[in-house]
mmCIF file of C-alpha atoms in Angstrom:
data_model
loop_
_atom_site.group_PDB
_atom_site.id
_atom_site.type_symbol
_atom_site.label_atom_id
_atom_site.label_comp_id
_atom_site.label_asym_id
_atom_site.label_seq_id
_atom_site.Cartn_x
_atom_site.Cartn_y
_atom_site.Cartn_z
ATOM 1 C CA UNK A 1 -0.643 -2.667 -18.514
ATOM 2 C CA UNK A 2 1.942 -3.985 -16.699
ATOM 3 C CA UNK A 3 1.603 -4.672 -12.875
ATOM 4 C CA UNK A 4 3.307 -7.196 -11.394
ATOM 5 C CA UNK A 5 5.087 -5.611 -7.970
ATOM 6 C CA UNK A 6 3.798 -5.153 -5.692
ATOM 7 C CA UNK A 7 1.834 -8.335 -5.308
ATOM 8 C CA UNK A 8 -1.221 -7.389 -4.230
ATOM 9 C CA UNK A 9 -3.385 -10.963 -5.396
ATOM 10 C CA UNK A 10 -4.205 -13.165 -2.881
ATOM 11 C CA UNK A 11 -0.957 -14.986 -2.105
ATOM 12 C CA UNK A 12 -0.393 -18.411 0.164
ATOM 13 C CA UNK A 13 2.206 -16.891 2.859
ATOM 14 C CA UNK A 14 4.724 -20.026 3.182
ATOM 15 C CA UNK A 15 6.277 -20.726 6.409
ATOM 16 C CA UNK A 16 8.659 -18.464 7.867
ATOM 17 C CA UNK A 17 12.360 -19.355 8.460
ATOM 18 C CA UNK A 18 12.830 -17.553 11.444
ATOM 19 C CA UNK A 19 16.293 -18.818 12.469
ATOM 20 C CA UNK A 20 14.914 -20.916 15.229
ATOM 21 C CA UNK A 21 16.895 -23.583 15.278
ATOM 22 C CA UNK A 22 14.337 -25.522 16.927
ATOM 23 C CA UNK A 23 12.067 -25.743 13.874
ATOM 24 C CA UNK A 24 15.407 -26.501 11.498
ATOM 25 C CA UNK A 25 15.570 -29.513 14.031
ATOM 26 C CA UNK A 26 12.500 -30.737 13.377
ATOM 27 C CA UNK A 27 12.245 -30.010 9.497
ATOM 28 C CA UNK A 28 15.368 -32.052 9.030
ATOM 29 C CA UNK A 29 15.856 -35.060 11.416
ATOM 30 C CA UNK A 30 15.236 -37.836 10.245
ATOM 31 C CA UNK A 31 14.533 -41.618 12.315
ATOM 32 C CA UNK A 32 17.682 -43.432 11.061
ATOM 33 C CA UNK A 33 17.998 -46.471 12.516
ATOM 34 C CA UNK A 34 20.766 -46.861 14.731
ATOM 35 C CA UNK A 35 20.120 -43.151 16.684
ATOM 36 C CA UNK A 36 19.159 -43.673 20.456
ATOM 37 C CA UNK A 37 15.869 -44.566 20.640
ATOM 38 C CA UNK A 38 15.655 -46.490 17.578
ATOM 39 C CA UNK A 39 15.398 -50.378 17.711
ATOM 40 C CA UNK A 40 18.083 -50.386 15.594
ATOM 41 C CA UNK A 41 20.075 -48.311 18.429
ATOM 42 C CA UNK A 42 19.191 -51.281 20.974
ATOM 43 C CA UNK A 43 20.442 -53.768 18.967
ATOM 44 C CA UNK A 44 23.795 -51.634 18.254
ATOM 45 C CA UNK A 45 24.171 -51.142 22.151
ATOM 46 C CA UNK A 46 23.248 -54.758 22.938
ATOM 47 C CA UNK A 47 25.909 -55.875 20.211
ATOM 48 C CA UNK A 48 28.627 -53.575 22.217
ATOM 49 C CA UNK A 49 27.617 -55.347 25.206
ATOM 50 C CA UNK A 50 28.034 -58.701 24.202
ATOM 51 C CA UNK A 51 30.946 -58.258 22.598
ATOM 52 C CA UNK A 52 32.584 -55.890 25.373
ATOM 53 C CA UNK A 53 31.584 -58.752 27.933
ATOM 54 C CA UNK A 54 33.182 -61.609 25.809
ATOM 55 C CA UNK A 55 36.558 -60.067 25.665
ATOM 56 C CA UNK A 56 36.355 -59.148 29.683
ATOM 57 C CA UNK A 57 35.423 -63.252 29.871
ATOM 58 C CA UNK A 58 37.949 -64.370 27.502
ATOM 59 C CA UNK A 59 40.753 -62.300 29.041
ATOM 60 C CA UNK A 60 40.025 -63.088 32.335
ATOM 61 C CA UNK A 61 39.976 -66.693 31.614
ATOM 62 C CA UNK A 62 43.544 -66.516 31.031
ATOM 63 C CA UNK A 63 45.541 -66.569 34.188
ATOM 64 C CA UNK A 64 48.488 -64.447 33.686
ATOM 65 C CA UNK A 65 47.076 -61.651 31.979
ATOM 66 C CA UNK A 66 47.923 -59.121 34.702
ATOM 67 C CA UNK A 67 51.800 -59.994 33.546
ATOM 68 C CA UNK A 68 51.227 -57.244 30.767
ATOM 69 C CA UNK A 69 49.739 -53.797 31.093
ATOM 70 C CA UNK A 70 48.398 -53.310 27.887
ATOM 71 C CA UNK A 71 45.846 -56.392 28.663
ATOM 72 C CA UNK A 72 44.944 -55.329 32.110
ATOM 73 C CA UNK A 73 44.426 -52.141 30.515
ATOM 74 C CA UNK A 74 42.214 -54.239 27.563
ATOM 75 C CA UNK A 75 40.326 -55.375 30.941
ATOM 76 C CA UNK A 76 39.723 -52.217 32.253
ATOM 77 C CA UNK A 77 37.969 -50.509 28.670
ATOM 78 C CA UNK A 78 36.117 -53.245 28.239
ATOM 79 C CA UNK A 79 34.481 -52.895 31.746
ATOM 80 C CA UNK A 80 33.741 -49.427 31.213
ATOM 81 C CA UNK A 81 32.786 -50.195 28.006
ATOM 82 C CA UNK A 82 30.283 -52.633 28.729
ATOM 83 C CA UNK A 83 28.974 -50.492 31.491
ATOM 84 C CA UNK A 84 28.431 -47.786 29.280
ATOM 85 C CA UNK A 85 26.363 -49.490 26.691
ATOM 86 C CA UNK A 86 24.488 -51.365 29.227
ATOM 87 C CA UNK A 87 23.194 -48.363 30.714
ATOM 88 C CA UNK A 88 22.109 -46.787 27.199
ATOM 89 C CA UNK A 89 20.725 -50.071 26.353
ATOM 90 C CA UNK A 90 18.519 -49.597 29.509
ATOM 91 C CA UNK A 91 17.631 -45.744 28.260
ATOM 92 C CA UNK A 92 17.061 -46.969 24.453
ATOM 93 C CA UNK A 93 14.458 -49.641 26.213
ATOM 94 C CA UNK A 94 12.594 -47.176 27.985
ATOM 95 C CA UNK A 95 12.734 -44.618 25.057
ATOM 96 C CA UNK A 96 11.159 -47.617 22.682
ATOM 97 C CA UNK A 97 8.650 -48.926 25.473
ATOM 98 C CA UNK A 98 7.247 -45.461 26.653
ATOM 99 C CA UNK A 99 7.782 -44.046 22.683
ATOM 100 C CA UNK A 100 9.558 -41.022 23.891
ATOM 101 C CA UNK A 101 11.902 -39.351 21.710
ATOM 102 C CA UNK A 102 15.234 -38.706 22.971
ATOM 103 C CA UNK A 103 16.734 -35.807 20.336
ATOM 104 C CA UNK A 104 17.025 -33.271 23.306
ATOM 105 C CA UNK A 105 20.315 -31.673 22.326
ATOM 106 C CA UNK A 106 21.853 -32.066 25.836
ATOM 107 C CA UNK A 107 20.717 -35.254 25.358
ATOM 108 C CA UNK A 108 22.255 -36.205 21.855
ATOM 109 C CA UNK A 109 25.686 -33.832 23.526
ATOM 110 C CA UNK A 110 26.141 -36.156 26.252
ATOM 111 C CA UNK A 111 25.385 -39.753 24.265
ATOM 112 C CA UNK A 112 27.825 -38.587 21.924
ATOM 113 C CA UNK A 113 30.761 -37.616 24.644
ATOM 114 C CA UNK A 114 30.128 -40.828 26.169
ATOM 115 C CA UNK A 115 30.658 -42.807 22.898
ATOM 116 C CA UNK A 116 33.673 -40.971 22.068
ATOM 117 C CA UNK A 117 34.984 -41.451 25.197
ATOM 118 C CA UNK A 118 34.119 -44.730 25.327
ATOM 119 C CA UNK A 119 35.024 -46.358 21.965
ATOM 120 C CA UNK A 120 38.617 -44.176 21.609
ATOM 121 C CA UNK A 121 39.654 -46.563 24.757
ATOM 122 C CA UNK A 122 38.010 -49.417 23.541
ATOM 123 C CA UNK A 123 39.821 -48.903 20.544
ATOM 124 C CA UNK A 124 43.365 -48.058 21.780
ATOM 125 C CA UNK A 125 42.782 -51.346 24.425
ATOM 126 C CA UNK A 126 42.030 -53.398 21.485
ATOM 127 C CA UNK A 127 45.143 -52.056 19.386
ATOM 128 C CA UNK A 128 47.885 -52.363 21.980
ATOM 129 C CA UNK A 129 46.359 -55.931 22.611
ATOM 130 C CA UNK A 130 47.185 -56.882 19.303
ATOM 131 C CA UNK A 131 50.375 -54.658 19.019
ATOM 132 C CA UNK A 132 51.262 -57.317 21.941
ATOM 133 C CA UNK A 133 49.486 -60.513 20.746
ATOM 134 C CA UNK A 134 51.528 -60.202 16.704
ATOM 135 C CA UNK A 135 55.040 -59.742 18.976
ATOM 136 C CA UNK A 136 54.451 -62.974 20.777
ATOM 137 C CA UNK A 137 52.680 -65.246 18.047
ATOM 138 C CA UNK A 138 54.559 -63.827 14.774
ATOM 139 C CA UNK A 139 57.819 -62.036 16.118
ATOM 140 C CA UNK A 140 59.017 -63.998 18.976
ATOM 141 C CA UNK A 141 56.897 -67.630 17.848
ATOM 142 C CA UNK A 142 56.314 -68.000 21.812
ATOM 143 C CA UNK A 143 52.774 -69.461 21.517
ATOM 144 C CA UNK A 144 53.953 -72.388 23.807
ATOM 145 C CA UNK A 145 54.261 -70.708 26.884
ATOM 146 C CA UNK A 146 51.732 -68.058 26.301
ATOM 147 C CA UNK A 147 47.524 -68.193 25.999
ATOM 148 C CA UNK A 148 47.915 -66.802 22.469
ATOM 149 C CA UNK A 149 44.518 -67.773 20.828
ATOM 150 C CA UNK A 150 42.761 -66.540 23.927
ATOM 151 C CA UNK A 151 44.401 -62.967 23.991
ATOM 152 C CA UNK A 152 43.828 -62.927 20.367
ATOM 153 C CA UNK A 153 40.189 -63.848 20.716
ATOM 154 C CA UNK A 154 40.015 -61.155 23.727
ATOM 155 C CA UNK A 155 41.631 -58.660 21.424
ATOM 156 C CA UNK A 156 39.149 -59.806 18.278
ATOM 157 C CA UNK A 157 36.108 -58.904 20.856
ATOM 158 C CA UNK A 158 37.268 -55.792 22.135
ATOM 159 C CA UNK A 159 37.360 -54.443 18.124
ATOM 160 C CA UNK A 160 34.134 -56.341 17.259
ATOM 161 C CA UNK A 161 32.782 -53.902 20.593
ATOM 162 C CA UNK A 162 34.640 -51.113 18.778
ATOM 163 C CA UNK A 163 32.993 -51.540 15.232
ATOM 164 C CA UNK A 164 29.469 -51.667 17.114
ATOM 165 C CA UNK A 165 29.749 -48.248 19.211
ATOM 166 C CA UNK A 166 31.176 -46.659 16.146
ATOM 167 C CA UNK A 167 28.262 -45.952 14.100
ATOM 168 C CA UNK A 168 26.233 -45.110 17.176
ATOM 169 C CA UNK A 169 29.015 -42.498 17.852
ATOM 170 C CA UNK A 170 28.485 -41.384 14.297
ATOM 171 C CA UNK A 171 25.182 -41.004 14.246
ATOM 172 C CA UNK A 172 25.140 -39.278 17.675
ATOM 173 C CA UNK A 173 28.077 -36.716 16.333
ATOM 174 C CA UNK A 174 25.421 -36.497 13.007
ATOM 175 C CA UNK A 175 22.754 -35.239 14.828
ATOM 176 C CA UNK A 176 24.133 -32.778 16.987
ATOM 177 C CA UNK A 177 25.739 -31.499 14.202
ATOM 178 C CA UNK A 178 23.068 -31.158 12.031
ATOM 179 C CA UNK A 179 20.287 -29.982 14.418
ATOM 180 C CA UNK A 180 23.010 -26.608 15.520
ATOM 181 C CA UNK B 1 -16.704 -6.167 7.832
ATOM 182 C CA UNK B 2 -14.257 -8.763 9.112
ATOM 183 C CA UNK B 3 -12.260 -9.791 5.735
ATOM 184 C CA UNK B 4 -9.435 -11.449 7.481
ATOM 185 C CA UNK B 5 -8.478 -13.987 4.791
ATOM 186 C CA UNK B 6 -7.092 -14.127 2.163
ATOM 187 C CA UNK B 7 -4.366 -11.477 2.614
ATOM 188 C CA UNK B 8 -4.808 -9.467 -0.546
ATOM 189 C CA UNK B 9 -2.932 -6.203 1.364
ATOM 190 C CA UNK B 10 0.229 -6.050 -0.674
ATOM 191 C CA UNK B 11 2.781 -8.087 1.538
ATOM 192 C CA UNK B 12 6.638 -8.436 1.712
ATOM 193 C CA UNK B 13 6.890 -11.711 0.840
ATOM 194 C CA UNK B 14 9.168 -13.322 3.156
ATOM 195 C CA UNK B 15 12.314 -15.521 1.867
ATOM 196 C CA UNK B 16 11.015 -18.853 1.035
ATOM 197 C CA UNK B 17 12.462 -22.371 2.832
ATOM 198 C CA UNK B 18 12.550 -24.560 -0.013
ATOM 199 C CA UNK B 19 14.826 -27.338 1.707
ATOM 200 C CA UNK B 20 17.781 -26.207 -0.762
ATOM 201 C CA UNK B 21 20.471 -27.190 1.581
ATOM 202 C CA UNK B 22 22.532 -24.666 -0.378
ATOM 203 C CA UNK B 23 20.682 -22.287 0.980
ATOM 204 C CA UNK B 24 20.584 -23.588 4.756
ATOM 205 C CA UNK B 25 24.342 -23.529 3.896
ATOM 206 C CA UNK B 26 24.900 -20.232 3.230
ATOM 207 C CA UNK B 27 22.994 -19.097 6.453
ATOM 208 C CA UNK B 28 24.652 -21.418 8.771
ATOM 209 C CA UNK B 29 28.514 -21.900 8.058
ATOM 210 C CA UNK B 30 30.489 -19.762 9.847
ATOM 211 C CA UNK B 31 34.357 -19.539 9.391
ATOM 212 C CA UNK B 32 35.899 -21.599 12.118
ATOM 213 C CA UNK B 33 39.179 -21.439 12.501
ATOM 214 C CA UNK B 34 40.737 -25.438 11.906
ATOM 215 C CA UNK B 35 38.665 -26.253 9.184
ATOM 216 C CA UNK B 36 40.476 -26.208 5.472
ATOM 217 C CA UNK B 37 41.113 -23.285 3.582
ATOM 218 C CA UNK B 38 41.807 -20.938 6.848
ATOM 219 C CA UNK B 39 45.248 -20.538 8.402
ATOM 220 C CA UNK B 40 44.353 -22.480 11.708
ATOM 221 C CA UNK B 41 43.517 -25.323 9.319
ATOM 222 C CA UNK B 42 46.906 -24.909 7.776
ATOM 223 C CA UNK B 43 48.765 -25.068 10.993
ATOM 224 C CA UNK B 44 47.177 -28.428 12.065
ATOM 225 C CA UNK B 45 48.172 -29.701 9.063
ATOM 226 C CA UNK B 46 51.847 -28.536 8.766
ATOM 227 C CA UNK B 47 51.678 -29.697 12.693
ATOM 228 C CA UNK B 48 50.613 -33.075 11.137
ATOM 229 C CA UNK B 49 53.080 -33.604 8.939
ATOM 230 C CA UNK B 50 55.770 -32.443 11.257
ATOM 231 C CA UNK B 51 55.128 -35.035 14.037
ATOM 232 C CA UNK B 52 54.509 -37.564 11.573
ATOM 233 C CA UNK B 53 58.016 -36.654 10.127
ATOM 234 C CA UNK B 54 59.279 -36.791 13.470
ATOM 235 C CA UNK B 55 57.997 -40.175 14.142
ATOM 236 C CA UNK B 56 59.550 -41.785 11.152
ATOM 237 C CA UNK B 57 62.816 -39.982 12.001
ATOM 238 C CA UNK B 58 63.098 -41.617 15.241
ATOM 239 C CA UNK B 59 62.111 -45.393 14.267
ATOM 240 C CA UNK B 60 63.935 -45.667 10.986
ATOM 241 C CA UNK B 61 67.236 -44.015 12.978
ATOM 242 C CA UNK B 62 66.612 -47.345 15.386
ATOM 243 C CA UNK B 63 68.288 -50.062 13.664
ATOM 244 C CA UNK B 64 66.265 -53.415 14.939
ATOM 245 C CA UNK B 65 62.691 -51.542 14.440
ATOM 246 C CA UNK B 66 61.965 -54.180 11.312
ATOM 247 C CA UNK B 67 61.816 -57.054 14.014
ATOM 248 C CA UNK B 68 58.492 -55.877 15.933
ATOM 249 C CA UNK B 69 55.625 -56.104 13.288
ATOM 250 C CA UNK B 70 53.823 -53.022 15.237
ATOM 251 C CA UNK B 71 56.689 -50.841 14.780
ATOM 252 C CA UNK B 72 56.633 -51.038 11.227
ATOM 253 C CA UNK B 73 53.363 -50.747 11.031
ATOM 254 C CA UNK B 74 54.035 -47.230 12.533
ATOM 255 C CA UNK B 75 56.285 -46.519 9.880
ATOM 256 C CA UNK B 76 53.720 -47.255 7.152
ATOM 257 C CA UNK B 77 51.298 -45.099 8.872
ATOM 258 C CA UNK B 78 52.905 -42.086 9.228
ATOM 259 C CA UNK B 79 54.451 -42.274 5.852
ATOM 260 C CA UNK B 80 51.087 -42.861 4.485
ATOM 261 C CA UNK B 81 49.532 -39.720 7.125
ATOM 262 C CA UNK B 82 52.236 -37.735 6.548
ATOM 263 C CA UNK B 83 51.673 -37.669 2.923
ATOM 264 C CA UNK B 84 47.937 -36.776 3.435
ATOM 265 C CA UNK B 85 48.799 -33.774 5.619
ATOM 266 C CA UNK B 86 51.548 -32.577 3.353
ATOM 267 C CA UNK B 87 48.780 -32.605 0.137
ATOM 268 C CA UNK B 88 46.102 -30.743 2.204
ATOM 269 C CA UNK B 89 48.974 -28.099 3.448
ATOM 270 C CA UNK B 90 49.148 -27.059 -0.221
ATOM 271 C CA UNK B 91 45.520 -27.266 -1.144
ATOM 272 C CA UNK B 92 45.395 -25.130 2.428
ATOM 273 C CA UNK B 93 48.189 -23.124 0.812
ATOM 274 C CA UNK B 94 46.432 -22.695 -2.711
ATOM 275 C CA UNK B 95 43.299 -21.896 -1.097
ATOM 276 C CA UNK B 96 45.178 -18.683 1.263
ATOM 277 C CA UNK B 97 46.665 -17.569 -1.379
ATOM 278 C CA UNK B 98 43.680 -17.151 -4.203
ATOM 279 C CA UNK B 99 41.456 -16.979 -1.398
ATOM 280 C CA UNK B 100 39.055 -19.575 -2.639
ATOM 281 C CA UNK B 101 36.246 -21.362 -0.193
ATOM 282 C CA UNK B 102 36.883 -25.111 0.441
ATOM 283 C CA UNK B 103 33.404 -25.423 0.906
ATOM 284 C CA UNK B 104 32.442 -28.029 -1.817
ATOM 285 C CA UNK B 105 30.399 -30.632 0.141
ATOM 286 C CA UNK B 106 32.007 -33.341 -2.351
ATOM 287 C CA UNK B 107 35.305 -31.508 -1.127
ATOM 288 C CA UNK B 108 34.393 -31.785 2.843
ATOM 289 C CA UNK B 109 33.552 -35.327 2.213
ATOM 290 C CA UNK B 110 36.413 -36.254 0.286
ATOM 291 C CA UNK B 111 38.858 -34.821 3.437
ATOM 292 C CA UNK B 112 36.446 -35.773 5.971
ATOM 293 C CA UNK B 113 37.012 -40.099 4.546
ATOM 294 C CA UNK B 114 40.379 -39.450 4.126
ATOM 295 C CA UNK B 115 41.562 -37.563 7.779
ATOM 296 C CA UNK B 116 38.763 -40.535 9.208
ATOM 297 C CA UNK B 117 41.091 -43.172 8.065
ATOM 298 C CA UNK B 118 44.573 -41.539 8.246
ATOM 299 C CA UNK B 119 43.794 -40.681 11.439
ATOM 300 C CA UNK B 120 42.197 -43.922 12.871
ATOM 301 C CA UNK B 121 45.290 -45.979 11.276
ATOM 302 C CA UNK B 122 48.042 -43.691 12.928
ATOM 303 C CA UNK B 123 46.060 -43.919 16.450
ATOM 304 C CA UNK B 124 46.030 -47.691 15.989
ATOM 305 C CA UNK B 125 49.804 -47.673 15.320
ATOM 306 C CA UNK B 126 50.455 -45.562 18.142
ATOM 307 C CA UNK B 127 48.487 -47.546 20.213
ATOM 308 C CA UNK B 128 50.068 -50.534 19.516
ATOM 309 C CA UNK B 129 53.587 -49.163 19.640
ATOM 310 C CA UNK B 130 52.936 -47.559 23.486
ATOM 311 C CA UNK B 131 51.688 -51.477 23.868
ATOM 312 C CA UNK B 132 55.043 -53.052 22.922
ATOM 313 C CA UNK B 133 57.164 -50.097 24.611
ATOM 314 C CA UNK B 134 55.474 -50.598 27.870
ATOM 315 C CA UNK B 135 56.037 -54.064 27.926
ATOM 316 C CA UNK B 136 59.645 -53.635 27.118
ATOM 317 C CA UNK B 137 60.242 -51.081 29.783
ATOM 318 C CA UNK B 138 57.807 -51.712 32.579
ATOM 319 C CA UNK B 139 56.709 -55.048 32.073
ATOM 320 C CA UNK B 140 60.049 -56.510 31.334
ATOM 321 C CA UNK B 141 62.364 -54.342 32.597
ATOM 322 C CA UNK B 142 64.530 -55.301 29.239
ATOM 323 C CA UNK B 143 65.679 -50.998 27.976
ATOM 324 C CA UNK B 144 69.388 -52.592 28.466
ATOM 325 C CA UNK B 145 69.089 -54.126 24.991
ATOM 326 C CA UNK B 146 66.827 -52.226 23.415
ATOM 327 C CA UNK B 147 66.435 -48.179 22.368
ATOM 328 C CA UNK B 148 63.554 -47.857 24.616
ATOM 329 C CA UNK B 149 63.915 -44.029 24.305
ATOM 330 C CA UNK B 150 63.139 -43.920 20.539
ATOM 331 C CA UNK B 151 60.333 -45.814 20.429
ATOM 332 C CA UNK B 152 58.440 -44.026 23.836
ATOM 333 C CA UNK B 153 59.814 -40.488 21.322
ATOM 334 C CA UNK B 154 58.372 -41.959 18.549
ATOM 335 C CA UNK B 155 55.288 -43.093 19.654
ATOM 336 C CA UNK B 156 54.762 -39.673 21.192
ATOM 337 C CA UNK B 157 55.321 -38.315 18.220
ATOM 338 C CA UNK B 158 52.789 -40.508 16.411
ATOM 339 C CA UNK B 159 50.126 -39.221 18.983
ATOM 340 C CA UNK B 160 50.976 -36.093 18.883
ATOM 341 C CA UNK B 161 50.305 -36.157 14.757
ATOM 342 C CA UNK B 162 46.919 -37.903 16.175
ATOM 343 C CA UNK B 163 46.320 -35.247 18.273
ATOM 344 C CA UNK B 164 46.886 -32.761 15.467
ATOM 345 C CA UNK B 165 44.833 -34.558 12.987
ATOM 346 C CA UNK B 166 41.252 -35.018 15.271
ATOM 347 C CA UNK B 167 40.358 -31.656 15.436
ATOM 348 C CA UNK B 168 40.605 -31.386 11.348
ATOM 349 C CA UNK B 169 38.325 -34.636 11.194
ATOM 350 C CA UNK B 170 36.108 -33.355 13.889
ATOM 351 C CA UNK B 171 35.743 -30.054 12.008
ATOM 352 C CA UNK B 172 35.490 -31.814 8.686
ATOM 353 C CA UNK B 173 32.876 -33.772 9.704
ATOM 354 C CA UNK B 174 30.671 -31.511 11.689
ATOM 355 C CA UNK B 175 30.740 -29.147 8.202
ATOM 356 C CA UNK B 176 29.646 -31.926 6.211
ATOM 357 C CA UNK B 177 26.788 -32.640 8.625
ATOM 358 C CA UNK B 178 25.712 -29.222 9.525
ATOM 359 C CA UNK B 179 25.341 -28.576 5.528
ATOM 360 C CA UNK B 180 23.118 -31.488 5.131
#
């Protein structure tokens, strides 16, 4: 005798997949280090902030800057910049002290607008900075009369900031995308 | 009689979750126009290769370009992007035309690295050609001796293959993180 549909033995019922997205979410995040929240977040925004600060400093420093658009513009993303991370820095703090999670989607939607925001004008600062900085050292040699080593340190900061906000942009962009 | 548990009433057992991510996959993916293998992804990528064509045009036809390191930079980059766009127009192409899936997560990752750095290294040109342009023209006020026209077209051009080439990344990457 042959029986074997329909099952009628006692059987373990596993979970249901019920399409709510809300318990995909939770099946398959995972704490990376690096995501807001995470100490390894903190240290990522901190980094951004220190480096975003150093280049405002550095540029600054130098007094004829404002002669050249692309470096006030250098200025002006690294202010925003620095304000940016500063603030999640803040958020990540609170997140670690009070051990709240923050994977709300909103949440992970807006961090991740920010950052792309954020390090795209970083970047493009940091680019036309050196675009700017190789024409006066290599293609016109006019070191002499210009700050060279402190634009190029400025413009060395602002993609230091740049390689710190882009994994947390990353990771951000990860999650959202993988907790639709 | 209360004989609650265990079910032994023959049951329709329900699909089971077993974390294959092929399976999650399969449920999930939806065919979004932009992402390879559908025509919208074709057309950002012919639109790719035609402002990066453009680009090139415009410096190489500007016969002192080889004396600012940034605008030769440009050149390399959208040689180098307009290659990658041209090879993903015909995979695109192959893939219409036999009506295959690009789906492959090797596949997604293997365009998702390469439109990342294509399209990061043609921004950064741009960027630091719109640098050196609006130094010439605004800053220095110097469009008398040099063809100030081509390189504001060209750099336009260069963004506007940027522009083209983001949403494929974006797309790219959000596949290979929602199939995860």
């Amino acid at each position: 005798m042959n029986v074997s549909r329909p099952a009628v033995h006692p059987v373990e019922v596993p979970p249901l997949m019920d399409g709510n997205p809300e318990n995909l979410q939770r099946l398959r995040m995972k704490d990376i280090q690096g995501m807001p929240g995470t100490p390894g977040g903190l240290t990522l925004r901190l980094l951004q902030f220190a480096s975003g600060v150093a280049a405002l400093c550095v540029m600054v420093s130098t007094s004829d800057f404002t002669s050249v658009t692309a470096f006030c513009y250098l200025v002006a993303a690294v202010v925003l910049q620095s304000s940016w991370s500063l603030s999640l820095a803040f958020v990540d703090i609170y997140a670690l002290l009070v051990r709240r999670s923050l994977r709300n989607p909103h949440v992970v939607c807006f961090f991740t607008v920010g950052d792309g925001i954020t390090s795209t004008l970083t970047f493009a600062a940091a680019c036309s900075s050196a675009g700017i900085t190789v024409l006066i050292d290599n293609d016109l040699n006019n070191c002499a009369q210009n700050h060279c080593t402190r634009f190029e340190t400025a413009t060395a900061m602002a993609f230091l900031s740049w390689f710190a906000i882009s994994p947390s942009y990353l990771l951000n962009f990860w999650t959202m995308a993988s907790s639709r």
